[in-house]
PDB file of C-alpha atoms in Angstrom:
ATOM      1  CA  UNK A 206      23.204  12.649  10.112  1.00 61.00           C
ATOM      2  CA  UNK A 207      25.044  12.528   6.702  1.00 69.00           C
ATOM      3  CA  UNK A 208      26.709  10.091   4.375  1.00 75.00           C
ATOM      4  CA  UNK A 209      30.422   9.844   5.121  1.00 80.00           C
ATOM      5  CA  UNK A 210      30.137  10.322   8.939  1.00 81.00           C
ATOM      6  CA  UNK A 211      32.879   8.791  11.638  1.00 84.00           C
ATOM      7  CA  UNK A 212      30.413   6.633  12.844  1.00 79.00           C
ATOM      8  CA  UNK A 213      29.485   5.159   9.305  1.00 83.00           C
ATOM      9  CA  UNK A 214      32.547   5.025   8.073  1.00 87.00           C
ATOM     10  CA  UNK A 215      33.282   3.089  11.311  1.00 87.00           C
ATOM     11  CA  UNK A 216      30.163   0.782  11.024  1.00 84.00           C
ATOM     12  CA  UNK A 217      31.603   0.133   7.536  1.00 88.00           C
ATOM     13  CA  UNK A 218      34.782  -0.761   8.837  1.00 90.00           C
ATOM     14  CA  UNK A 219      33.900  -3.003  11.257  1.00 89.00           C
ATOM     15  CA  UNK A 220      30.610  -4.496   9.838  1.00 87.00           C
ATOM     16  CA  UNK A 221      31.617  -4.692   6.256  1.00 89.00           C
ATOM     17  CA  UNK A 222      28.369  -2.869   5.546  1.00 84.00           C
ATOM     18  CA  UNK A 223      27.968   0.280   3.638  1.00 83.00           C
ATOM     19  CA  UNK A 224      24.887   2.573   4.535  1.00 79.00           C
ATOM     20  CA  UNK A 225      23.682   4.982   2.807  1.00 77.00           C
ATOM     21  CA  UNK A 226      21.562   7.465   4.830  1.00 75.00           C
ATOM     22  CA  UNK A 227      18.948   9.608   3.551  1.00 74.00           C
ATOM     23  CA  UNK A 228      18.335  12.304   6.081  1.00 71.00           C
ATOM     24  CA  UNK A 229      14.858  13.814   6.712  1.00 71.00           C
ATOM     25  CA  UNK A 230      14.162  17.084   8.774  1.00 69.00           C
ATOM     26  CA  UNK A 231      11.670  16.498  11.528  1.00 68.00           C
ATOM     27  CA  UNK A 232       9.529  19.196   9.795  1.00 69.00           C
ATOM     28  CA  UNK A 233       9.507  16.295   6.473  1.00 71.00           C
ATOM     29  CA  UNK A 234       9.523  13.424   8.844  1.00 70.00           C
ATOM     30  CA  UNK A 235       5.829  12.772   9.249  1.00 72.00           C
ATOM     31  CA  UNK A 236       5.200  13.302   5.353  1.00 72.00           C
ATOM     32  CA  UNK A 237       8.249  10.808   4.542  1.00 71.00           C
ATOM     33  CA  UNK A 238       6.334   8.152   6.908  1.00 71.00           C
ATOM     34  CA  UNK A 239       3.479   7.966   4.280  1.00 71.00           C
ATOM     35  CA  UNK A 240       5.649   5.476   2.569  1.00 68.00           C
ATOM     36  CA  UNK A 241       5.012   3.107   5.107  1.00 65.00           C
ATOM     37  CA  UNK A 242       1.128   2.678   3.767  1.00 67.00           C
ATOM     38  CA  UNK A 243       3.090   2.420   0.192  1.00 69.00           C
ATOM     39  CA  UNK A 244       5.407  -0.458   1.014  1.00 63.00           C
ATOM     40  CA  UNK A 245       8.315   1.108  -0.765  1.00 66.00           C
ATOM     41  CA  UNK A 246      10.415   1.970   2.139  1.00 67.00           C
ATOM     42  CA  UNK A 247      14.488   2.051   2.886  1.00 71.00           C
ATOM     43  CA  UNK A 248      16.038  -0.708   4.458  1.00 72.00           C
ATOM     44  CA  UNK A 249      16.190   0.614   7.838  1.00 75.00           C
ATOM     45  CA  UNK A 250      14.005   3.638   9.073  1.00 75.00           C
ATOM     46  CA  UNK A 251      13.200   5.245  12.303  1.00 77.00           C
ATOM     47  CA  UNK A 252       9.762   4.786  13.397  1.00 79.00           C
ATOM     48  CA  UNK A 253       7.444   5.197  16.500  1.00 80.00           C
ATOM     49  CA  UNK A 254       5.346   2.511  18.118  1.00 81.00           C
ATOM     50  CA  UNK A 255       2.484   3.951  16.920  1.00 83.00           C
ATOM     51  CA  UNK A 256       3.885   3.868  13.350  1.00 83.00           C
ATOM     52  CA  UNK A 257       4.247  -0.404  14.483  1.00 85.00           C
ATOM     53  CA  UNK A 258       0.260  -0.499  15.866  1.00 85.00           C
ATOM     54  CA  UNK A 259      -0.536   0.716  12.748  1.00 84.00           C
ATOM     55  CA  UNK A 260       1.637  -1.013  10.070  1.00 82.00           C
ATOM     56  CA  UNK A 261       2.480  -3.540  11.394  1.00 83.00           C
ATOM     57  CA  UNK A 262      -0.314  -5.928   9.918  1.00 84.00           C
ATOM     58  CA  UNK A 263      -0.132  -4.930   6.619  1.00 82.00           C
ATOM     59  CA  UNK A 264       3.535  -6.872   6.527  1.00 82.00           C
ATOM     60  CA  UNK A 265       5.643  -3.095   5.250  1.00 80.00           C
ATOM     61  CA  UNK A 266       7.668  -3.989   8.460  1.00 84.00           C
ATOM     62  CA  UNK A 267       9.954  -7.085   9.239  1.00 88.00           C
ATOM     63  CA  UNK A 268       9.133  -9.275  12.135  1.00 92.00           C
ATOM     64  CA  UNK A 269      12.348  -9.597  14.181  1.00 92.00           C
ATOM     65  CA  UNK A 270      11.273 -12.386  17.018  1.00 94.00           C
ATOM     66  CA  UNK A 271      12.200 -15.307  14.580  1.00 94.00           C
ATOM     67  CA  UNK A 272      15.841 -14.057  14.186  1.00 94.00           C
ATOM     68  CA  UNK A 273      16.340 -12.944  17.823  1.00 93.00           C
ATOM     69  CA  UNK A 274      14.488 -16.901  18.504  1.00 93.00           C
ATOM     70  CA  UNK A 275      17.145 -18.433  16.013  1.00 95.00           C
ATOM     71  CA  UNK A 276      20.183 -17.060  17.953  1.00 94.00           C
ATOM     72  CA  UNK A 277      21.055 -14.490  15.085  1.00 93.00           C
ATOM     73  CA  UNK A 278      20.840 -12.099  17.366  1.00 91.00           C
ATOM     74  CA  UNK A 279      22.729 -12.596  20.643  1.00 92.00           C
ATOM     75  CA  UNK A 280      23.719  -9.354  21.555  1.00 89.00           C
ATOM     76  CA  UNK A 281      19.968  -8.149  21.322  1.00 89.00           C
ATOM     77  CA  UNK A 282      18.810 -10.832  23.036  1.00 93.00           C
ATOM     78  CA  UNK A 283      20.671 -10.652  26.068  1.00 90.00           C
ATOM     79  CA  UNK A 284      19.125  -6.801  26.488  1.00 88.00           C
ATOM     80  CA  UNK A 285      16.012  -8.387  25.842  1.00 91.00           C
ATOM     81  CA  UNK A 286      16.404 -11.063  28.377  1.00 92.00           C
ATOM     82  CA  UNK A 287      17.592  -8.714  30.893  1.00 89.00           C
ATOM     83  CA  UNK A 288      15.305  -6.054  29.931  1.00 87.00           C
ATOM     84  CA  UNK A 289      11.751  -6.902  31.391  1.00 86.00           C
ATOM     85  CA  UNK A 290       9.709  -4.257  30.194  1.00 85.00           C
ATOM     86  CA  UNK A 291      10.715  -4.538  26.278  1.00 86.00           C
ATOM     87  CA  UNK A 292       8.449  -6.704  25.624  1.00 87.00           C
ATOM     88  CA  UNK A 293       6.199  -3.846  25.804  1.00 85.00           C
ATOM     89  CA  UNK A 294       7.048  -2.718  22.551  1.00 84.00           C
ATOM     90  CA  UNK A 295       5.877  -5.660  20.894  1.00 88.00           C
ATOM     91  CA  UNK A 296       3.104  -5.987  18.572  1.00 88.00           C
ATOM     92  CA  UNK A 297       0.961  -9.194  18.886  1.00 87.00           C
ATOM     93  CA  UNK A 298       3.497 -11.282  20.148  1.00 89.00           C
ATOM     94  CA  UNK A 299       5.884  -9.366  17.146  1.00 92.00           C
ATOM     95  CA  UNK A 300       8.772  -7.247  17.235  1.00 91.00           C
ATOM     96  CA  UNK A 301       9.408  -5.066  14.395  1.00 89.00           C
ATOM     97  CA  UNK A 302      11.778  -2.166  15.908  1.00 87.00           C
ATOM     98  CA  UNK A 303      15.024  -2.152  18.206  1.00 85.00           C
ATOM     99  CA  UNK A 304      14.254   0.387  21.126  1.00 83.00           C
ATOM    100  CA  UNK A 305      16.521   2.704  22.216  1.00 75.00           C
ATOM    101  CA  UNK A 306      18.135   1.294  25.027  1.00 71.00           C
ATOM    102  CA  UNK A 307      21.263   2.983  27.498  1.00 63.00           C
ATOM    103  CA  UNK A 308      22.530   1.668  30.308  1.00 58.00           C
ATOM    104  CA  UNK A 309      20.545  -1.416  30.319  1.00 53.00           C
ATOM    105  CA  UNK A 310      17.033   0.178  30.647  1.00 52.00           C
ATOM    106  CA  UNK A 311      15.077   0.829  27.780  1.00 56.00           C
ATOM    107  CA  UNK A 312      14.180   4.823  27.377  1.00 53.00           C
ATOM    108  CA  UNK A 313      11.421   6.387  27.286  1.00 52.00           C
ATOM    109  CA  UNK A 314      12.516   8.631  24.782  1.00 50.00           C
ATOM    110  CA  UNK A 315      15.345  11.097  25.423  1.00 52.00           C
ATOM    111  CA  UNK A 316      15.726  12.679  28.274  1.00 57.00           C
ATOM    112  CA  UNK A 317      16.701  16.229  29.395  1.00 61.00           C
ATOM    113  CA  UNK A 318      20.377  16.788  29.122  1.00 64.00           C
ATOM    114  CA  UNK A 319      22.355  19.853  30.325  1.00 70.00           C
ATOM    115  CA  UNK A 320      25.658  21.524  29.639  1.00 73.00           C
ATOM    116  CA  UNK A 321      27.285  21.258  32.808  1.00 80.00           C
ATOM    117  CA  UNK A 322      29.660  23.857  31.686  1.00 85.00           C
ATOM    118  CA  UNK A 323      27.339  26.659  32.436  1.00 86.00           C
ATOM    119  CA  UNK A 324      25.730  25.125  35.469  1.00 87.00           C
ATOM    120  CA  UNK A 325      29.233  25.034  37.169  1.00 90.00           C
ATOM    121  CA  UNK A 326      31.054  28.499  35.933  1.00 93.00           C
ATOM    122  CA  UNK A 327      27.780  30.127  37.365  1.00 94.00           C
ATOM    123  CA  UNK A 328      27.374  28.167  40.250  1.00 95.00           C
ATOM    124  CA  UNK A 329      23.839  26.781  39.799  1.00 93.00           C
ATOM    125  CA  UNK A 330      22.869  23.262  41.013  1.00 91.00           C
ATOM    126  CA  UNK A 331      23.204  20.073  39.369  1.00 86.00           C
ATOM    127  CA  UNK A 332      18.408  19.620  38.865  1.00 85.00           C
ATOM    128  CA  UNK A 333      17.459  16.566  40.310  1.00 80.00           C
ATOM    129  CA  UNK A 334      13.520  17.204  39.682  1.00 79.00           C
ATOM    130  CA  UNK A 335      11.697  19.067  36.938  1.00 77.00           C
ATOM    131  CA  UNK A 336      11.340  22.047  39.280  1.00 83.00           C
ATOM    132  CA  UNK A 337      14.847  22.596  39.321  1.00 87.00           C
ATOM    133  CA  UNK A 338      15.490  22.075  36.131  1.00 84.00           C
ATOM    134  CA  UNK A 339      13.007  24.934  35.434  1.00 85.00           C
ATOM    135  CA  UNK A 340      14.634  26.899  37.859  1.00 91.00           C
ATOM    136  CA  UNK A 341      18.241  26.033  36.429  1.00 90.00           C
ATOM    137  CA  UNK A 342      16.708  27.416  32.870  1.00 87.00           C
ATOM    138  CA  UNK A 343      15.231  30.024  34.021  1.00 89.00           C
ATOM    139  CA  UNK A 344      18.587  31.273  35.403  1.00 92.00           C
ATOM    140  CA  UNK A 345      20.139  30.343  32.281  1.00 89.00           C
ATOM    141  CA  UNK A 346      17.846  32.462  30.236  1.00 88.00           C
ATOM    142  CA  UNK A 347      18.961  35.283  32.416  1.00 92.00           C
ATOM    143  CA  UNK A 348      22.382  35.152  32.233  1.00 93.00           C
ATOM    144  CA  UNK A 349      22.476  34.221  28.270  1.00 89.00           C
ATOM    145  CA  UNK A 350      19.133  36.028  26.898  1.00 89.00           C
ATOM    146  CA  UNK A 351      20.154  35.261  23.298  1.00 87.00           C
ATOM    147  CA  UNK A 352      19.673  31.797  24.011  1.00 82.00           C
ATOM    148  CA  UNK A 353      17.548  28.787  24.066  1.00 76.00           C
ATOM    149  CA  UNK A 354      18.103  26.747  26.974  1.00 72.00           C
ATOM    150  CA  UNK A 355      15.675  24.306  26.410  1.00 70.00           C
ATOM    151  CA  UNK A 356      15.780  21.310  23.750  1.00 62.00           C
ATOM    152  CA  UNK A 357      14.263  18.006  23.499  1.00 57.00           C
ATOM    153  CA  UNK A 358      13.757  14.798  21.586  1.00 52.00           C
ATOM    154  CA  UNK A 359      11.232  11.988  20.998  1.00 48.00           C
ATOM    155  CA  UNK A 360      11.102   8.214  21.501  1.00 41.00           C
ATOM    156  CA  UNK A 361      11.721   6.113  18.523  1.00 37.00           C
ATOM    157  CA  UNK A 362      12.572   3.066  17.672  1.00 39.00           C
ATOM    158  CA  UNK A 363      14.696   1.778  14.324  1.00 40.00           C
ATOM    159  CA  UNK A 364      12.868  -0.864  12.360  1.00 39.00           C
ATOM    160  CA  UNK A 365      14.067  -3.457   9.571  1.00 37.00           C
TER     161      UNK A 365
END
């Protein structure tokens, strides 16, 4: 992520909002997050639900429900509506985060994604379990021993 992106520029464009974006490496990320117990945080930040349990009462995080309740936030609220198992992220009744959410489920984090590129110029199946996808790897590896064929990502969720 960096200042001047497509997407920003494009949020600026059609929002009428600038954002700035200060970008932390994952190594840095759980260091940064110490701010949270310092209330001197950015407007918008990426945080965990764990990061909501624990923060959440000590008011360095902005309860959402009221503005979701007051209609400011229709688009949200018809994933919410339509998305049973959001309310799981809540704290206390409280939402302080928007979850990641694709094709109207909310995620679990990120799940594995593969090149299918390489799968199909070697003729490997398309994984439908774990066990193939190990197996699909594995093959990978083989073929391309310079490589890492492996690469994953966390859940989060973006607070205000």
């Amino acid at each position: 992520m960096t200042n001047g992106s497509p997407i920003q520029q494009e949020i600026e464009r059609q929002l009428n909002v600038k954002l700035d974006y200060e970008p932390i490496p994952a190594i840095n990320y759980a260091e940064k997050k110490t701010l949270l117990a310092t209330n001197h945080l950015p407007d918008i930040l990426q945080i965990e639900k764990q990061d909501v349990n624990d923060f959440a009462s000590t008011g360095a995080l902005l309860p959402l429900m009221g503005y979701m309740n007051r209609g400011l936030m229709p688009n949200f609220k018809k994933q919410w509506d339509a998305i049973p198992n959001l309310r799981r992220l809540t704290v206390d009744g409280e939402l302080y985060g928007f979850p990641a959410i694709a094709r109207n489920e909310a995620k679990n984090g990120f799940g594995p994604v593969i090149r299918m590129d390489l799968p199909e110029k070697h003729h490997l199946p398309v994984p439908r379990t774990f066990d193939e996808l190990l197996t699909v790897l594995s093959q990978l590896k083989a073929l391309y021993p310079d490589s890492v064929p492996w690469s994953i990502r966390t859940r989060s969720l973006m607070a205000c």
